[in-house]
């Protein structure tokens, strides 16, 4: 499992053998069964996860109505930065939609990762930049795009998730009721 | 002017004399007259600014209706990261609400800052973390808080801007028409 993570890091910055061994010690394997929570509402997010398998869903519970912000799948980092960075209670919830295998690192161990690796800070900055842009694009899309466009973007961004995620969650991500999603899907198929 | 920037950086990471001279070479002074644009719509954001004086406003133009996302004042960094990081055209507009003095660094010179300073990457990561959290909190507030709460937050976050910014822009930030802002202000004063 650790090799997948090391390869992902090495795509961005070089790491030597001693550093690889350190990374292997800083991360630990963790499993979440389908339905279990990576992060609950009002909890402080104390870990960053690297997804080996499975799917996690990010959502908020708005007086009983769920809004789905996005999904994490294989080789994605999973974390609620708004809670993790300042170590404040989370509004967002992160839940396993399938059985998931992850490598997780604690807040304290991540600080060690940043300072002990030659390129630790650089890797942190690069990942943060990427996540920052993705998060902003996701939020902007959530509030300004039409449901049709959001469905189109979902299909493009997560093609393999279409078959893996219940319709209910895709509708919640698109921002419509499940029956409206069926209409969007039909229109979308016709126009292909 | 450069001393203010150096002091701001030194609050987060140590920098030696040679590094200070490098920073002084990487940043250059730039002035914006009231009404001028730091970043226009559809332009790529090619610089990060450090505000020495004045106020900048972040907003989008939504079919003629402006939505104000926030303000930058003295000692703030000013940048649209969603455009700057991937070097993509911007949706957001950044405009001077007063005559502004800034120190600006180009995208390329910022990469030098990151790599040439001992703590360049660390400083980049720390600023990005701070800006990320602020941006997320700002966006969430924009879409979930009531106008009353947004006005309260504006007063708390930008107490000195109340007298400096035309009511029109405060109303646009709060998300109401200027006449509704007057009502909120009166209620707010009564409950103090």
Coordinates of C-alpha atoms in Angstrom, one line a residue:
Chain A
X1 CA 0.0 0.0 0.0
X2 CA 2.8 2.4 0.9
X3 CA 4.3 2.0 -2.6
X4 CA 1.3 3.6 -4.2
X5 CA 1.7 6.7 -1.9
X6 CA 5.4 6.9 -2.5
X7 CA 4.9 6.8 -6.2
X8 CA 2.3 9.5 -6.0
X9 CA 4.7 11.7 -4.0
X10 CA 7.6 11.0 -6.3
X11 CA 5.6 12.3 -9.3
X12 CA 6.0 15.7 -7.7
X13 CA 9.2 15.7 -5.7
X14 CA 12.3 13.4 -5.3
X15 CA 12.5 11.3 -2.1
X16 CA 15.4 9.1 -1.1
X17 CA 15.4 5.7 0.6
X18 CA 15.7 7.1 4.2
X19 CA 12.9 9.5 3.5
X20 CA 10.7 6.6 2.1
X21 CA 11.2 4.7 5.4
X22 CA 10.3 7.8 7.4
X23 CA 7.1 8.2 5.3
X24 CA 6.2 4.6 5.8
X25 CA 6.5 5.2 9.6
X26 CA 4.4 8.4 9.6
X27 CA 1.5 6.9 7.7
X28 CA -0.6 4.0 9.0
X29 CA -3.2 1.8 7.4
X30 CA -6.8 2.3 8.3
X31 CA -10.0 0.7 7.0
X32 CA -13.5 2.2 6.9
X33 CA -16.5 -0.1 6.4
X34 CA -19.2 1.2 4.0
X35 CA -21.2 3.8 6.0
X36 CA -18.5 4.6 8.5
X37 CA -17.4 8.1 9.0
X38 CA -13.9 9.5 8.2
X39 CA -15.1 12.8 9.8
X40 CA -18.3 13.6 11.6
X41 CA -20.1 16.9 11.9
X42 CA -18.7 19.1 14.8
X43 CA -15.6 16.8 15.1
X44 CA -12.1 18.3 14.5
X45 CA -10.5 16.7 11.4
X46 CA -7.2 15.3 12.9
X47 CA -5.9 13.3 9.9
X48 CA -5.3 13.4 6.2
X49 CA -6.0 10.2 4.3
X50 CA -4.6 8.8 1.1
X51 CA -7.2 6.6 -0.6
X52 CA -6.0 3.2 -1.6
X53 CA -9.4 1.8 -2.5
X54 CA -13.1 2.7 -2.0
X55 CA -15.0 6.0 -2.2
X56 CA -15.6 8.7 0.3
X57 CA -18.3 11.4 0.1
X58 CA -18.1 15.0 1.3
X59 CA -21.4 16.5 2.4
X60 CA -23.1 18.8 4.8
X61 CA -26.3 18.3 6.6
X62 CA -28.4 21.4 6.2
X63 CA -31.4 21.0 8.6
X64 CA -31.9 17.4 7.4
X65 CA -31.2 18.2 3.7
X66 CA -27.9 16.8 2.5
X67 CA -25.7 18.7 0.1
X68 CA -23.0 16.7 -1.5
X69 CA -19.8 18.6 -2.3
X70 CA -17.7 15.9 -3.9
X71 CA -16.1 12.5 -3.7
X72 CA -12.7 11.0 -3.1
X73 CA -11.6 7.9 -4.8
X74 CA -8.4 5.8 -5.3
X75 CA -5.2 7.9 -5.0
X76 CA -6.9 11.0 -3.8
X77 CA -6.1 12.7 -0.6
X78 CA -9.1 13.0 1.7
X79 CA -9.3 15.7 4.3
X80 CA -11.5 18.7 5.3
X81 CA -8.9 21.4 5.2
X82 CA -11.3 24.0 6.7
X83 CA -11.3 22.0 9.9
X84 CA -7.8 20.4 9.6
X85 CA -5.6 23.5 9.1
X86 CA -6.9 25.5 12.0
X87 CA -7.9 22.4 13.9
X88 CA -11.5 23.7 14.3
X89 CA -14.8 21.6 14.5
X90 CA -16.0 20.6 11.0
X91 CA -19.3 21.5 9.4
X92 CA -18.6 19.0 6.6
X93 CA -19.0 15.3 7.0
X94 CA -16.9 12.7 5.2
X95 CA -18.4 9.2 4.9
X96 CA -17.3 5.9 3.2
X97 CA -19.7 4.9 0.4
X98 CA -17.8 1.6 -0.1
X99 CA -15.4 -0.3 2.1
X100 CA -12.3 1.9 2.0
X101 CA -8.6 1.3 2.6
X102 CA -6.5 4.3 3.4
X103 CA -3.1 5.4 4.6
X104 CA -3.6 8.2 7.2
X105 CA -1.3 10.7 8.8
X106 CA -2.0 12.7 11.9
X107 CA -1.8 16.5 12.2
X108 CA 1.4 16.2 14.3
X109 CA 3.0 13.6 12.0
X110 CA 2.2 15.8 9.0
X111 CA 4.2 18.6 10.6
X112 CA 7.1 16.1 10.9
X113 CA 6.7 15.2 7.2
X114 CA 6.9 18.9 6.3
X115 CA 10.1 19.6 8.2
X116 CA 12.0 16.3 8.1
X117 CA 11.9 15.7 4.4
X118 CA 14.1 17.8 2.1
X119 CA 11.1 18.5 -0.1
X120 CA 8.4 18.1 2.5
X121 CA 7.4 21.7 2.6
X122 CA 7.4 21.9 -1.2
X123 CA 5.2 18.8 -1.5
X124 CA 2.8 20.3 1.0
X125 CA 2.7 23.5 -0.9
X126 CA 2.1 21.8 -4.2
X127 CA -0.7 19.5 -2.9
X128 CA -2.3 22.4 -1.1
X129 CA -2.3 24.5 -4.3
X130 CA -4.0 21.7 -6.2
X131 CA -6.6 21.0 -3.5
X132 CA -7.2 24.8 -3.2
X133 CA -8.0 25.2 -6.9
X134 CA -10.1 22.0 -7.0
X135 CA -12.1 23.1 -3.9
X136 CA -12.7 26.6 -5.3
X137 CA -13.8 25.3 -8.7
X138 CA -16.1 22.8 -6.9
X139 CA -17.7 25.4 -4.7
X140 CA -18.1 27.9 -7.5
X141 CA -19.7 25.2 -9.7
X142 CA -22.0 24.2 -6.8
X143 CA -23.4 27.7 -6.6
X144 CA -23.3 29.0 -10.2
X145 CA -23.6 26.0 -12.6
X146 CA -27.0 24.6 -13.8
X147 CA -27.8 21.0 -12.7
X148 CA -27.3 20.0 -16.4
X149 CA -23.8 21.4 -16.4
X150 CA -23.0 19.8 -13.0
X151 CA -24.1 16.4 -14.3
X152 CA -21.9 16.8 -17.3
X153 CA -18.9 17.8 -15.1
X154 CA -19.6 14.9 -12.8
X155 CA -19.5 12.4 -15.8
X156 CA -16.3 14.0 -17.0
X157 CA -14.5 14.1 -13.6
X158 CA -15.7 10.8 -12.2
X159 CA -16.5 8.6 -15.2
X160 CA -15.9 5.4 -13.1
X161 CA -18.1 6.5 -10.3
X162 CA -21.3 6.6 -12.3
X163 CA -21.7 2.8 -11.9
X164 CA -20.4 2.7 -8.3
X165 CA -22.4 5.4 -6.6
X166 CA -26.2 5.2 -5.9
X167 CA -28.2 7.6 -8.0
X168 CA -29.3 9.4 -4.8
X169 CA -25.8 10.7 -4.1
X170 CA -25.2 11.8 -7.7
X171 CA -28.5 13.7 -7.5
X172 CA -27.4 15.3 -4.3
X173 CA -24.1 16.3 -5.9
X174 CA -25.8 17.7 -9.0
X175 CA -28.3 19.5 -6.7
X176 CA -31.6 18.0 -7.8
X177 CA -34.1 15.4 -6.6
X178 CA -33.4 11.9 -7.9
X179 CA -36.4 11.9 -10.3
X180 CA -35.0 15.2 -11.9
X181 CA -31.7 13.4 -12.4
X182 CA -33.3 10.7 -14.5
X183 CA -34.7 13.5 -16.8
X184 CA -31.2 15.1 -17.0
X185 CA -29.6 11.7 -17.8
X186 CA -32.1 11.0 -20.6
X187 CA -31.6 14.4 -22.2
X188 CA -27.8 14.0 -21.8
X189 CA -27.9 10.6 -23.5
X190 CA -30.0 12.0 -26.4
X191 CA -27.7 14.9 -27.1
X192 CA -24.6 12.7 -27.1
Chain B
X1 CA 8.0 49.7 1.9
X2 CA 10.0 46.5 1.7
X3 CA 10.6 46.5 5.5
X4 CA 6.9 46.0 6.2
X5 CA 6.9 43.0 3.9
X6 CA 10.1 41.6 5.5
X7 CA 8.6 42.0 9.0
X8 CA 5.5 40.2 7.9
X9 CA 7.5 37.3 6.5
X10 CA 9.8 37.2 9.6
X11 CA 6.7 36.7 11.8
X12 CA 6.3 33.3 10.2
X13 CA 9.9 32.1 9.2
X14 CA 13.4 33.3 9.8
X15 CA 15.2 35.1 6.8
X16 CA 18.8 36.2 6.7
X17 CA 20.4 39.4 5.2
X18 CA 21.2 37.8 1.8
X19 CA 17.6 36.5 1.6
X20 CA 16.2 39.9 2.5
X21 CA 18.1 41.5 -0.4
X22 CA 16.8 38.8 -2.7
X23 CA 13.2 39.4 -1.6
X24 CA 13.8 43.2 -2.2
X25 CA 14.8 42.3 -5.8
X26 CA 11.9 39.9 -6.4
X27 CA 9.2 42.4 -5.4
X28 CA 8.6 45.7 -7.1
X29 CA 6.5 48.7 -6.1
X30 CA 3.3 49.3 -8.0
X31 CA 0.6 51.9 -7.6
X32 CA -3.1 51.6 -8.5
X33 CA -5.3 54.7 -8.6
X34 CA -8.8 54.5 -7.2
X35 CA -10.9 52.6 -9.7
X36 CA -8.0 50.9 -11.5
X37 CA -7.9 47.1 -11.8
X38 CA -5.5 44.8 -10.2
X39 CA -7.2 42.0 -12.1
X40 CA -9.9 42.2 -14.8
X41 CA -12.4 39.5 -15.7
X42 CA -11.0 36.9 -18.2
X43 CA -7.4 38.1 -17.6
X44 CA -4.9 35.6 -16.1
X45 CA -3.8 36.7 -12.6
X46 CA 0.0 36.9 -13.1
X47 CA 1.0 38.5 -9.8
X48 CA 0.6 38.4 -6.1
X49 CA 0.5 41.8 -4.3
X50 CA 1.3 42.8 -0.8
X51 CA -0.8 45.7 0.3
X52 CA 1.1 48.7 1.7
X53 CA -1.8 51.1 1.7
X54 CA -5.4 51.4 0.2
X55 CA -8.2 48.9 -0.2
X56 CA -8.9 46.4 -3.0
X57 CA -12.3 44.8 -3.6
X58 CA -12.8 41.2 -4.9
X59 CA -16.0 40.8 -6.9
X60 CA -17.7 39.0 -9.7
X61 CA -20.0 40.5 -12.4
X62 CA -23.0 38.2 -12.7
X63 CA -24.9 39.4 -15.7
X64 CA -24.6 43.0 -14.6
X65 CA -25.2 42.3 -10.9
X66 CA -22.0 42.5 -8.8
X67 CA -21.3 40.1 -6.0
X68 CA -18.6 41.3 -3.6
X69 CA -16.6 38.5 -2.0
X70 CA -14.2 40.4 0.2
X71 CA -11.6 43.2 0.6
X72 CA -7.9 43.4 0.9
X73 CA -6.3 46.1 3.1
X74 CA -2.9 47.1 4.5
X75 CA -0.6 44.1 5.0
X76 CA -2.9 41.6 3.3
X77 CA -1.7 39.6 0.3
X78 CA -3.9 40.2 -2.7
X79 CA -4.3 37.6 -5.5
X80 CA -7.0 35.4 -7.1
X81 CA -5.5 32.0 -6.4
X82 CA -8.1 30.2 -8.6
X83 CA -6.6 32.0 -11.6
X84 CA -3.0 32.5 -10.4
X85 CA -2.2 28.9 -9.4
X86 CA -3.2 27.2 -12.6
X87 CA -2.6 30.4 -14.6
X88 CA -6.1 30.3 -16.0
X89 CA -8.4 33.2 -17.0
X90 CA -10.1 34.8 -14.0
X91 CA -13.8 35.0 -13.2
X92 CA -13.2 37.3 -10.3
X93 CA -12.3 41.0 -10.6
X94 CA -10.0 42.8 -8.2
X95 CA -10.3 46.7 -8.2
X96 CA -8.8 49.5 -6.1
X97 CA -11.4 51.3 -4.0
X98 CA -8.8 53.8 -2.8
X99 CA -5.4 54.8 -4.2
X100 CA -3.2 51.8 -3.4
X101 CA 0.5 51.1 -2.9
X102 CA 1.6 47.5 -3.3
X103 CA 4.7 45.4 -3.6
X104 CA 4.1 42.8 -6.3
X105 CA 5.8 39.6 -7.3
X106 CA 5.3 37.8 -10.7
X107 CA 4.4 34.2 -11.0
X108 CA 7.9 33.3 -12.2
X109 CA 9.7 35.3 -9.4
X110 CA 7.4 33.7 -6.8
X111 CA 8.8 30.3 -8.0
X112 CA 12.3 31.7 -7.3
X113 CA 11.1 32.9 -3.9
X114 CA 9.9 29.4 -3.1
X115 CA 13.1 27.6 -4.2
X116 CA 15.9 30.1 -3.4
X117 CA 15.0 30.9 0.2
X118 CA 15.8 28.3 2.9
X119 CA 12.2 28.7 4.2
X120 CA 10.6 29.8 0.9
X121 CA 8.5 26.7 0.5
X122 CA 7.5 26.7 4.1
X123 CA 6.4 30.3 4.0
X124 CA 4.4 29.6 0.8
X125 CA 2.7 26.6 2.4
X126 CA 1.8 28.6 5.6
X127 CA 0.4 31.6 3.6
X128 CA -1.5 29.3 1.4
X129 CA -3.0 27.4 4.4
X130 CA -4.2 30.7 5.9
X131 CA -5.6 32.1 2.6
X132 CA -7.3 28.7 1.9
X133 CA -9.1 28.7 5.3
X134 CA -10.1 32.4 4.9
X135 CA -11.4 31.8 1.4
X136 CA -13.5 28.7 2.4
X137 CA -14.9 30.5 5.4
X138 CA -15.7 33.5 3.2
X139 CA -17.4 31.5 0.5
X140 CA -19.4 29.4 3.0
X141 CA -20.5 32.5 4.8
X142 CA -21.6 34.0 1.5
X143 CA -23.9 31.2 0.7
X144 CA -25.2 30.1 4.1
X145 CA -25.2 33.1 6.5
X146 CA -28.1 35.6 6.8
X147 CA -27.4 39.2 5.7
X148 CA -27.6 40.2 9.4
X149 CA -24.8 37.8 10.4
X150 CA -22.7 38.8 7.4
X151 CA -23.0 42.4 8.4
X152 CA -22.0 41.5 11.9
X153 CA -19.0 39.5 10.6
X154 CA -18.0 42.4 8.3
X155 CA -18.0 44.8 11.2
X156 CA -15.9 42.4 13.3
X157 CA -13.4 41.5 10.5
X158 CA -13.0 45.0 8.9
X159 CA -13.9 47.5 11.7
X160 CA -11.7 50.2 10.0
X161 CA -13.3 49.7 6.6
X162 CA -16.8 50.8 7.8
X163 CA -15.9 54.5 7.3
X164 CA -13.7 54.0 4.3
X165 CA -15.9 52.0 1.9
X166 CA -19.0 53.3 0.3
X167 CA -22.3 51.8 1.6
X168 CA -23.0 50.4 -1.8
X169 CA -20.0 48.0 -1.6
X170 CA -20.8 46.9 2.0
X171 CA -24.4 46.1 0.9
X172 CA -22.9 44.1 -2.1
X173 CA -20.7 42.2 0.4
X174 CA -23.6 41.5 2.8
X175 CA -25.7 40.5 -0.2
X176 CA -28.6 43.0 0.1
X177 CA -29.7 46.2 -1.6
X178 CA -28.3 49.4 -0.1
X179 CA -31.7 50.4 1.5
X180 CA -31.9 47.0 3.2
X181 CA -28.4 47.6 4.6
X182 CA -29.6 50.8 6.4
X183 CA -32.3 48.7 8.1
X184 CA -29.8 46.1 9.2
X185 CA -27.4 48.8 10.5
X186 CA -30.2 50.4 12.5
X187 CA -31.3 47.1 14.1
X188 CA -27.6 46.3 14.7
X189 CA -27.1 49.6 16.5
X190 CA -30.2 49.1 18.7
X191 CA -29.1 45.6 19.8
X192 CA -25.6 46.8 20.7

